[in-house]
PDB file of C-alpha atoms in Angstrom:
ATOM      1  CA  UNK A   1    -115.396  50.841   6.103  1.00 49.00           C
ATOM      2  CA  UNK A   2    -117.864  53.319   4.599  1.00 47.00           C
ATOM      3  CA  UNK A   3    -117.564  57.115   3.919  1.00 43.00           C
ATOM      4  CA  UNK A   4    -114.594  58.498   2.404  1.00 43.00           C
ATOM      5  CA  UNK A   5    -112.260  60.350   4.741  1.00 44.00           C
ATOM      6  CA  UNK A   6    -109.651  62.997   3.159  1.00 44.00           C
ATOM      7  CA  UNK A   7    -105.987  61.690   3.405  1.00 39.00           C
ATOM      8  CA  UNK A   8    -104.163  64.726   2.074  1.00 42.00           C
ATOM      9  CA  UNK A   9    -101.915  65.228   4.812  1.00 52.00           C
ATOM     10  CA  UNK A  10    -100.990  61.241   4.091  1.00 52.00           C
ATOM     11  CA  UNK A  11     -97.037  61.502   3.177  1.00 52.00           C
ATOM     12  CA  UNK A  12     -96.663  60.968  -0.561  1.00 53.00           C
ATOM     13  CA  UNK A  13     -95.004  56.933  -1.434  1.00 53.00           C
ATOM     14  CA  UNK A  14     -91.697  59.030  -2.274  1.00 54.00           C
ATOM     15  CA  UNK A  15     -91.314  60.504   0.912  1.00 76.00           C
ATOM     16  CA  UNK A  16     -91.428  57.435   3.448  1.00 85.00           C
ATOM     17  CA  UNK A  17     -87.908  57.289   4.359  1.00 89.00           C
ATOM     18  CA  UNK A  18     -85.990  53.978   4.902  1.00 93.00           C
ATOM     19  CA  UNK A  19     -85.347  52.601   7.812  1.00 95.00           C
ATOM     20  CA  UNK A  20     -81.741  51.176   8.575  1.00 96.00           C
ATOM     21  CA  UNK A  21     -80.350  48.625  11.003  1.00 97.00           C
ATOM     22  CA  UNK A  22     -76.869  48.527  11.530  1.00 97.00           C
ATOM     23  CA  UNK A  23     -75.815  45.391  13.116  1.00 97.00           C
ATOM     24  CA  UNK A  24     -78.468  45.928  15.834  1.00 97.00           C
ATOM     25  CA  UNK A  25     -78.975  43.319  18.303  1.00 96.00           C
ATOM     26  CA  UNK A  26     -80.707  43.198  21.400  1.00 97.00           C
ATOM     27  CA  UNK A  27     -79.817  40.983  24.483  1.00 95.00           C
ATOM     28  CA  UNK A  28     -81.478  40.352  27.452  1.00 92.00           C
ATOM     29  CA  UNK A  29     -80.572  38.553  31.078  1.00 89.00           C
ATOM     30  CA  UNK A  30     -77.548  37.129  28.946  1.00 87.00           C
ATOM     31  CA  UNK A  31     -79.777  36.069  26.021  1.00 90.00           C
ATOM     32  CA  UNK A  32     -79.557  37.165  22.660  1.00 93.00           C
ATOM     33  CA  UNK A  33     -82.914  37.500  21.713  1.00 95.00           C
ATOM     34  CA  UNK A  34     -81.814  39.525  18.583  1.00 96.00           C
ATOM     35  CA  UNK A  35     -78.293  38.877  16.861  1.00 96.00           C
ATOM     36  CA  UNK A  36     -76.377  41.655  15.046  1.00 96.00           C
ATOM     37  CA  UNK A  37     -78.387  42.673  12.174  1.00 96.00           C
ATOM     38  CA  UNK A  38     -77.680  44.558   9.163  1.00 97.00           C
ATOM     39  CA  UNK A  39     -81.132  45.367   6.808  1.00 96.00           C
ATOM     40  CA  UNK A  40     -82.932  48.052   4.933  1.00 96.00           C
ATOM     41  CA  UNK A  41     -86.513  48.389   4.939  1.00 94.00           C
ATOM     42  CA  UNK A  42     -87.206  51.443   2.222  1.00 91.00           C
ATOM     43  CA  UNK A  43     -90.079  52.283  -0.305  1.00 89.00           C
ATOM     44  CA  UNK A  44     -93.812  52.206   0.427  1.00 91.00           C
ATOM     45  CA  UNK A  45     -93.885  48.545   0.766  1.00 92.00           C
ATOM     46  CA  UNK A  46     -96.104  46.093   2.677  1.00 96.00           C
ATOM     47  CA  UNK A  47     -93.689  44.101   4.794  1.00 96.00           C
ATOM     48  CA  UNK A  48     -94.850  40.939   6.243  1.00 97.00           C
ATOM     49  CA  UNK A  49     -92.721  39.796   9.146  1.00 97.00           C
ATOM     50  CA  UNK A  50     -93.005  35.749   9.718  1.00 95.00           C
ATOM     51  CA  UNK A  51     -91.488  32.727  11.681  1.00 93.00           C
ATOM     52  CA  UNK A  52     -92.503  30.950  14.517  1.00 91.00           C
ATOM     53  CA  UNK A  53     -93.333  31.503  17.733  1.00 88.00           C
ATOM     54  CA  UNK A  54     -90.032  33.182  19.484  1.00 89.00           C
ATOM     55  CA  UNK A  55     -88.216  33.539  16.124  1.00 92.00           C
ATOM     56  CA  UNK A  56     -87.743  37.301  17.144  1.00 93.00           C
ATOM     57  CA  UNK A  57     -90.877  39.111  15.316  1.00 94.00           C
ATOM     58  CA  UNK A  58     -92.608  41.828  17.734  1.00 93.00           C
ATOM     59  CA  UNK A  59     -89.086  42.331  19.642  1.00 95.00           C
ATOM     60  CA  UNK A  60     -87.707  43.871  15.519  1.00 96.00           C
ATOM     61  CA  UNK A  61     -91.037  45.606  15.341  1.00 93.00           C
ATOM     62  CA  UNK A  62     -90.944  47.151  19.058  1.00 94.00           C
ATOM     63  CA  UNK A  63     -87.242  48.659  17.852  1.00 96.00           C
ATOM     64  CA  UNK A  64     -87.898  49.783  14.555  1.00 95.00           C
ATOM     65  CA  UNK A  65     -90.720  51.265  15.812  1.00 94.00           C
ATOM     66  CA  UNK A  66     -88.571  52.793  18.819  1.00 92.00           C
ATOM     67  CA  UNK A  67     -90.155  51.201  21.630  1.00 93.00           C
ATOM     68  CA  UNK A  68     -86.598  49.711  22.750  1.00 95.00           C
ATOM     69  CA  UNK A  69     -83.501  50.864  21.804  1.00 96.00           C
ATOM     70  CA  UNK A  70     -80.759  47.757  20.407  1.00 96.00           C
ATOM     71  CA  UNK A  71     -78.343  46.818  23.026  1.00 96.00           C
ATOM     72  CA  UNK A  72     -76.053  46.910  20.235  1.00 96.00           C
ATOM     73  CA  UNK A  73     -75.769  48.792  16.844  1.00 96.00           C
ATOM     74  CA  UNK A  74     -78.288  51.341  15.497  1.00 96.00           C
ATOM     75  CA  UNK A  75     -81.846  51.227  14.086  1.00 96.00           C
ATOM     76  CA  UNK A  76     -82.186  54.710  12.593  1.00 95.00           C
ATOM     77  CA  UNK A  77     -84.005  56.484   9.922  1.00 95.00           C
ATOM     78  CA  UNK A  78     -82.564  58.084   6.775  1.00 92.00           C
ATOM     79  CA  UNK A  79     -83.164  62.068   7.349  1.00 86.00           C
ATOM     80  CA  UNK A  80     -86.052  63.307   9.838  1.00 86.00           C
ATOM     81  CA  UNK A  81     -87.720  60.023  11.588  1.00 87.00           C
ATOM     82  CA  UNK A  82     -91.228  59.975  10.201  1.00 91.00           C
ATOM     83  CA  UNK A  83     -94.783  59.999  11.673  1.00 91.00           C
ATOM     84  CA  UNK A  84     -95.589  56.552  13.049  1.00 93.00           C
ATOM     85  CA  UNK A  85     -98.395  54.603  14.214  1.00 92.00           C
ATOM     86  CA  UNK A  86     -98.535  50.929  15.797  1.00 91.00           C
ATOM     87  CA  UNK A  87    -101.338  48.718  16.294  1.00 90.00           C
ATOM     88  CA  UNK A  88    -100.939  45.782  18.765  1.00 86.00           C
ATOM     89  CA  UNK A  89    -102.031  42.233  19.015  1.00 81.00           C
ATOM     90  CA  UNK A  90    -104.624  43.435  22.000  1.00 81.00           C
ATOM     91  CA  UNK A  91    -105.456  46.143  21.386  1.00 79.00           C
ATOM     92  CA  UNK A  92    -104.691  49.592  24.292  1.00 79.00           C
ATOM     93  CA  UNK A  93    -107.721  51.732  24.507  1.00 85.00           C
ATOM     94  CA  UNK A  94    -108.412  54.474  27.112  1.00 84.00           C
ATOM     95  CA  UNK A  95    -111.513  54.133  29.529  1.00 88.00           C
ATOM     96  CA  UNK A  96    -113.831  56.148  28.109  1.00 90.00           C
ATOM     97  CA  UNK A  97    -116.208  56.236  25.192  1.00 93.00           C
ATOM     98  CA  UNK A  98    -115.323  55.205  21.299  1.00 95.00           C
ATOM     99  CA  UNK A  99    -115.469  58.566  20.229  1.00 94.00           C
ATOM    100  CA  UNK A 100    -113.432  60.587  23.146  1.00 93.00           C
ATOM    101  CA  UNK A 101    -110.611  57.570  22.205  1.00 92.00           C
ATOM    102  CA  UNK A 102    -110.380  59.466  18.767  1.00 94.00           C
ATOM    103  CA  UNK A 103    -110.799  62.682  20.049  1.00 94.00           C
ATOM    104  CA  UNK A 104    -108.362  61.985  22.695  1.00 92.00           C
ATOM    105  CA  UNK A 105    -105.502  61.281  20.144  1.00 91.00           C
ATOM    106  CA  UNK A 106    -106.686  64.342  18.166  1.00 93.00           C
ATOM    107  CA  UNK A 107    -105.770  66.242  20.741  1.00 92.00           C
ATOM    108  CA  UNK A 108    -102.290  64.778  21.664  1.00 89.00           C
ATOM    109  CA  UNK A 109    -102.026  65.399  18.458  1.00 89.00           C
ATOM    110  CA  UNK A 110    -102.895  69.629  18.696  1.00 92.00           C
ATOM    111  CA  UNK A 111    -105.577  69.242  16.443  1.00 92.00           C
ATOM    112  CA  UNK A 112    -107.709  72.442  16.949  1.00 93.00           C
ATOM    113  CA  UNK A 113    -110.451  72.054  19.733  1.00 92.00           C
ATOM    114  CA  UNK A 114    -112.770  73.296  17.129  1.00 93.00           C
ATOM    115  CA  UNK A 115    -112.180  70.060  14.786  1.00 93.00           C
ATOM    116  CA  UNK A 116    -111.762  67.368  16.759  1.00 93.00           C
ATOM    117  CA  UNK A 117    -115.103  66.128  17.413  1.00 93.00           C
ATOM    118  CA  UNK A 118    -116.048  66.182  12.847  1.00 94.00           C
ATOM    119  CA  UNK A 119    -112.568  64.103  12.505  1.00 94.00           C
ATOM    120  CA  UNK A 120    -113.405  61.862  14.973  1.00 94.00           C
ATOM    121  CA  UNK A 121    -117.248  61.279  13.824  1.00 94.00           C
ATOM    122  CA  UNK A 122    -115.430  61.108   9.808  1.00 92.00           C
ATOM    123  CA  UNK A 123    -112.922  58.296  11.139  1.00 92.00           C
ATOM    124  CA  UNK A 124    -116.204  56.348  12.916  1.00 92.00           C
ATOM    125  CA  UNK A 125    -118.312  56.469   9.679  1.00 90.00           C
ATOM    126  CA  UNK A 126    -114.601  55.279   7.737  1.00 88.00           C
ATOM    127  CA  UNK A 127    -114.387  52.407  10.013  1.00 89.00           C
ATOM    128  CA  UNK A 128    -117.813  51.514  10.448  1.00 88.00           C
ATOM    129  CA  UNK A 129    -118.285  52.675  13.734  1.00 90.00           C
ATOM    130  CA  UNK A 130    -120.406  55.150  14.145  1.00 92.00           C
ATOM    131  CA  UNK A 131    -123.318  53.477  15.940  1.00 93.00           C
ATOM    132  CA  UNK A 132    -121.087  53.001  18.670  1.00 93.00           C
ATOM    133  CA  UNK A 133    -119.750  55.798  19.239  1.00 93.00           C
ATOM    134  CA  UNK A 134    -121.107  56.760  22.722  1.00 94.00           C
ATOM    135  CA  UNK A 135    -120.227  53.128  24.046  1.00 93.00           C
ATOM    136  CA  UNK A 136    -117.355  52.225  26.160  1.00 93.00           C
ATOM    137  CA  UNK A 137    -114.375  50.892  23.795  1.00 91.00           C
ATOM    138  CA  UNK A 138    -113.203  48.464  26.399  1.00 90.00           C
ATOM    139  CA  UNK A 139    -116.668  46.799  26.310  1.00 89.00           C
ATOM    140  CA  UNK A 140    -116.285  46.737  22.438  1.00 89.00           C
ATOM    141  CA  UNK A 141    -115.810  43.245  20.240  1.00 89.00           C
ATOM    142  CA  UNK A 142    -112.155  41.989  19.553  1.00 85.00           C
ATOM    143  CA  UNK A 143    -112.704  43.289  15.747  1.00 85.00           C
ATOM    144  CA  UNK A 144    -114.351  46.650  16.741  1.00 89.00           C
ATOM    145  CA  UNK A 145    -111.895  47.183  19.157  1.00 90.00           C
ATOM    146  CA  UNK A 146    -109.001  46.452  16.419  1.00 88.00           C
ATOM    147  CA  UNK A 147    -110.991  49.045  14.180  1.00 89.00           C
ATOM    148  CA  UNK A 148    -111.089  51.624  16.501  1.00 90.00           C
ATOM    149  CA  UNK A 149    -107.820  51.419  16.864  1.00 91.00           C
ATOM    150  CA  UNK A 150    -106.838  51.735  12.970  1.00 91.00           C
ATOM    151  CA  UNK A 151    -109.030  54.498  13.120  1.00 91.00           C
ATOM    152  CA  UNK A 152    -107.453  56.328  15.716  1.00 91.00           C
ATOM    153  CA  UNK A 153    -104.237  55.567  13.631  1.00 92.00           C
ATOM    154  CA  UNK A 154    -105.818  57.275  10.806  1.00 92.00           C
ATOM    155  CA  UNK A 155    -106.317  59.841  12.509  1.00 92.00           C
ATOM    156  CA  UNK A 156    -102.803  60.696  12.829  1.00 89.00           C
ATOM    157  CA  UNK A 157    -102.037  60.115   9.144  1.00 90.00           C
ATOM    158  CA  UNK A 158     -98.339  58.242   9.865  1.00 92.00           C
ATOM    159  CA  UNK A 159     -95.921  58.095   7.505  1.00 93.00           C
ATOM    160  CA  UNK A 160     -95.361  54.231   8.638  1.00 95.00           C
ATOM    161  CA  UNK A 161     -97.647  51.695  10.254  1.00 95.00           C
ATOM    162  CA  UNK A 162     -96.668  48.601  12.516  1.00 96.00           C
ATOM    163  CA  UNK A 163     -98.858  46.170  12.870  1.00 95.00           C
ATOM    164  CA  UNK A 164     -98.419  43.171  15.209  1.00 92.00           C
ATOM    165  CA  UNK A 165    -100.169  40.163  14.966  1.00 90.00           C
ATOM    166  CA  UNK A 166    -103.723  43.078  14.107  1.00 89.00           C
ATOM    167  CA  UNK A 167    -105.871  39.391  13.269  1.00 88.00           C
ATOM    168  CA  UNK A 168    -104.315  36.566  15.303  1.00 84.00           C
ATOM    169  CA  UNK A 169    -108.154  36.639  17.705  1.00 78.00           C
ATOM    170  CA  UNK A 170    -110.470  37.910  15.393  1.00 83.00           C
ATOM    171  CA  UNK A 171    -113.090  36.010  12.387  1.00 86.00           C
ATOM    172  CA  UNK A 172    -113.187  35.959   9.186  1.00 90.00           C
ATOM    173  CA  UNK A 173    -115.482  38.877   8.965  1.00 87.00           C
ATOM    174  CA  UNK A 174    -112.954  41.073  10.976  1.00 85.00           C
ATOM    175  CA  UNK A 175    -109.835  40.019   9.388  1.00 90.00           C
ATOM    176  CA  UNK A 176    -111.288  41.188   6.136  1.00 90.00           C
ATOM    177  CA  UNK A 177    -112.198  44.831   7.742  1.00 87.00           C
ATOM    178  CA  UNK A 178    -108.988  44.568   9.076  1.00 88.00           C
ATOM    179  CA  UNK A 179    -106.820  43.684   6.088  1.00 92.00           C
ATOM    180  CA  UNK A 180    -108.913  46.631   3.909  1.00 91.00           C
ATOM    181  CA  UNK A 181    -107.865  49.093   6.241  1.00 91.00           C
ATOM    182  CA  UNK A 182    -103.791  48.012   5.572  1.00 93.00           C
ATOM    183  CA  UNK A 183    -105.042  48.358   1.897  1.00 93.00           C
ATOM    184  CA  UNK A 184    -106.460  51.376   2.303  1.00 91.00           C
ATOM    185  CA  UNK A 185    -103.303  53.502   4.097  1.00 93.00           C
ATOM    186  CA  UNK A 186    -100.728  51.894   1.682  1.00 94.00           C
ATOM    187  CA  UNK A 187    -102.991  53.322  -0.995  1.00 92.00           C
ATOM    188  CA  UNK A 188    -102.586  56.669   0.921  1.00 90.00           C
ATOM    189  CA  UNK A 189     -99.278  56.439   1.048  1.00 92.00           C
ATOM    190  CA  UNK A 190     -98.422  54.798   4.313  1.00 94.00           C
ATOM    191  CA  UNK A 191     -95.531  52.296   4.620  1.00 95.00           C
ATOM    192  CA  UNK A 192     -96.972  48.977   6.306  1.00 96.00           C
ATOM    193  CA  UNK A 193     -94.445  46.625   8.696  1.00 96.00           C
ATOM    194  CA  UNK A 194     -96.493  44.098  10.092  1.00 96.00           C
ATOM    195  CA  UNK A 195     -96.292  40.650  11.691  1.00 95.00           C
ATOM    196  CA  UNK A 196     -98.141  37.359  10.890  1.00 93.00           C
ATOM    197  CA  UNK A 197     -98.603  33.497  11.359  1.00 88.00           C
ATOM    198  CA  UNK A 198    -101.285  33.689   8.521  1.00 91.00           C
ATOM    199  CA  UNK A 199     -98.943  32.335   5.478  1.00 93.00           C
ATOM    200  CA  UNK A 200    -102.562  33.286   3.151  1.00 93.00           C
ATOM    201  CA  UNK A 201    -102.271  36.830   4.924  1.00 94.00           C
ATOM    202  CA  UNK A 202     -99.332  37.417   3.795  1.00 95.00           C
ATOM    203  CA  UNK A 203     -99.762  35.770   0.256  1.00 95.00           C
ATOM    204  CA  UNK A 204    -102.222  38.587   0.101  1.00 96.00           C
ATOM    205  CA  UNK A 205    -101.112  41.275   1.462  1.00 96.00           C
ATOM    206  CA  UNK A 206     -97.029  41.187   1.464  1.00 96.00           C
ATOM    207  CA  UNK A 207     -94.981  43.125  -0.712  1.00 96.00           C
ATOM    208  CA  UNK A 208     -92.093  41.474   0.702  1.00 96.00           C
ATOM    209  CA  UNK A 209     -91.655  39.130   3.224  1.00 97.00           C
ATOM    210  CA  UNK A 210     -88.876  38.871   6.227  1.00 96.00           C
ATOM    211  CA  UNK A 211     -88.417  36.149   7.642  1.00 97.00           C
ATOM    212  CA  UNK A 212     -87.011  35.283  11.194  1.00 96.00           C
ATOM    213  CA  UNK A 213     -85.761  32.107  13.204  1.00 95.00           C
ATOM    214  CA  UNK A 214     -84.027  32.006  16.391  1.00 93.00           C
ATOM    215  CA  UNK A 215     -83.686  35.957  16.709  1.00 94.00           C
ATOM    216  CA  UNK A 216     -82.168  35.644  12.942  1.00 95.00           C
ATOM    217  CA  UNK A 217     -83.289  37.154  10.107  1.00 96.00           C
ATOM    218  CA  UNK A 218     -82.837  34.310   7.736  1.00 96.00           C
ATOM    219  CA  UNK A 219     -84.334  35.675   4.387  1.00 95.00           C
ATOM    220  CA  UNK A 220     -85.995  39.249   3.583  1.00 96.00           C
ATOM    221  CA  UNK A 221     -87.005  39.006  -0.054  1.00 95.00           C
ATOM    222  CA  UNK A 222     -89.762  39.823  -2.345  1.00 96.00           C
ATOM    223  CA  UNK A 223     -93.178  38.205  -1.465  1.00 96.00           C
ATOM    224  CA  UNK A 224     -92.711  36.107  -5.060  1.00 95.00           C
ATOM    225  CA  UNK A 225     -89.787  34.969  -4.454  1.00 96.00           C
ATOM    226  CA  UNK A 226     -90.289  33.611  -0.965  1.00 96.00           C
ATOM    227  CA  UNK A 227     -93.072  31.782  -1.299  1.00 95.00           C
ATOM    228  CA  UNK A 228     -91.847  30.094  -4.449  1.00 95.00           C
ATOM    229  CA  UNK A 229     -88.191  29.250  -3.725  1.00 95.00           C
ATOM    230  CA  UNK A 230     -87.385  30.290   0.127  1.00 95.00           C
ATOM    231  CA  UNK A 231     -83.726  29.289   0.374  1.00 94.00           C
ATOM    232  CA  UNK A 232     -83.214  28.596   3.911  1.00 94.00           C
ATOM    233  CA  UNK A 233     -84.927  24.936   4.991  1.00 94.00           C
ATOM    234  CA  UNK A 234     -86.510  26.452   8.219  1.00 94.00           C
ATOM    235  CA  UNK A 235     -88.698  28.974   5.957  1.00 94.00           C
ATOM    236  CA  UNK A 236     -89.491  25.727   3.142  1.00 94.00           C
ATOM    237  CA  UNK A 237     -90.563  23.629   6.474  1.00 93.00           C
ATOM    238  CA  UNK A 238     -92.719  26.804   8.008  1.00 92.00           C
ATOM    239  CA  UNK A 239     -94.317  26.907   4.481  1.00 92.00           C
ATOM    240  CA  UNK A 240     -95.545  23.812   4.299  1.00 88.00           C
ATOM    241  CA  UNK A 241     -96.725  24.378   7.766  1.00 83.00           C
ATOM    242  CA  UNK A 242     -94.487  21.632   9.452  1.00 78.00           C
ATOM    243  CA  UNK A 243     -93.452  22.803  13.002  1.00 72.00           C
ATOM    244  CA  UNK A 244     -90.569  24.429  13.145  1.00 67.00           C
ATOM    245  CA  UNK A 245     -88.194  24.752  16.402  1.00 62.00           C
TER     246      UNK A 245
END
């Protein structure tokens, strides 16, 4: 990332609100892919999400974020739900250039016509992408693509950020852009809630750490404490990276 961008319509850290589940579960064809579930996520933390395949991780992100609704319970924010962005594994980017992507979201978000174009050209020098700007953003790498997409986040300064899985197909290189960027909104004031396999990701990025087995959230603790004395044995085995079913 390169030239500064201003962030002061970012949300100040005291005014992310929390985010409660209330025995919120989610079942599908019969299955409970989610059992009753009682948390609080609150603060401006960094909240790493692990466990293994299936354990239950994008399914908690895709409610708290409001992409599905619990079949059960409530997942609900304390006072007026906040501005949110999420960033997906593969990344969804409209069919045209890099730059009408950004200017695109600019306007869903009813930006003034007059703007849009300087914020979007602001966001490509942020994120490094400016040279590109005129070229199709589905032709793009895996880690350009993954950068476009933070910046279009940016663009809509967001009170919270989901990320799911942002590195699991990209190099080192990329990961690093990728992992500055989380830096960079928490620094702005942006809560982060993001999913990873990476257990030195998280070690560098987490705040906290929640961790899930078998639709279960076993542990949700600070990033210390888990990684130095986990107290369930599927989290101990997943840390020493033994497989775990």
């Amino acid at each position: 990332m390169n030239a500064p961008l201003t962030t002061s319509s970012f949300t100040s850290q005291a005014d992310v609100p929390a985010l409660h589940f209330q025995q919120a579960s989610f079942t599908h064809r019969g299955h409970a892919l989610l059992v009753p579930t009682t948390l609080t996520l609150s603060g401006c933390q960094r909240t790493l999400i692990m466990g293994p395949n299936g354990a239950g991780k994008s399914l908690f992100m895709r409610l708290a974020h409001g992409l599905l609704r619990p079949s059960s319970g409530h997942v609900s924010w304390e006072g007026a739900p906040p501005v949110q962005a999420m960033v997906f594994q593969r990344p969804v980017l409209l069919r045209r250039s890099v730059i009408d992507n950004l200017i695109y979201a600019l306007a869903v978000k009813r930006v003034p016509r007059r703007e849009r174009k300087a914020l979007a050209w602001q966001a490509l020098e942020k994120f490094g992408l400016a040279a590109l700007a005129k070229r199709p953003a589905r032709v793009l790498s895996g880690g350009e693509q993954q950068r476009l997409t933070l910046a279009r986040a940016w663009l809509l300064t967001p009170s919270v950020l989901f990320l799911d899985e942002p590195t699991s197909a990209l190099d080192p290189a990329a990961i690093k852009a990728v992992e500055d960027a989380v830096n960079e909104f928490h620094q702005s004031g942006t809560r982060i809630v993001m999913t990873t396999h990476d257990l030195h990701q998280a070690k560098r990025l987490a705040d906290d750490v929640l961790f899930m087995y078998g639709g279960q959230v076993l542990e949700h603790t600070s990033a210390e404490r888990f990684f130095d004395t986990p107290t369930s044995s599927q989290a101990r085995a997943f840390i020493r990276g033994e497989l775990v079913w």
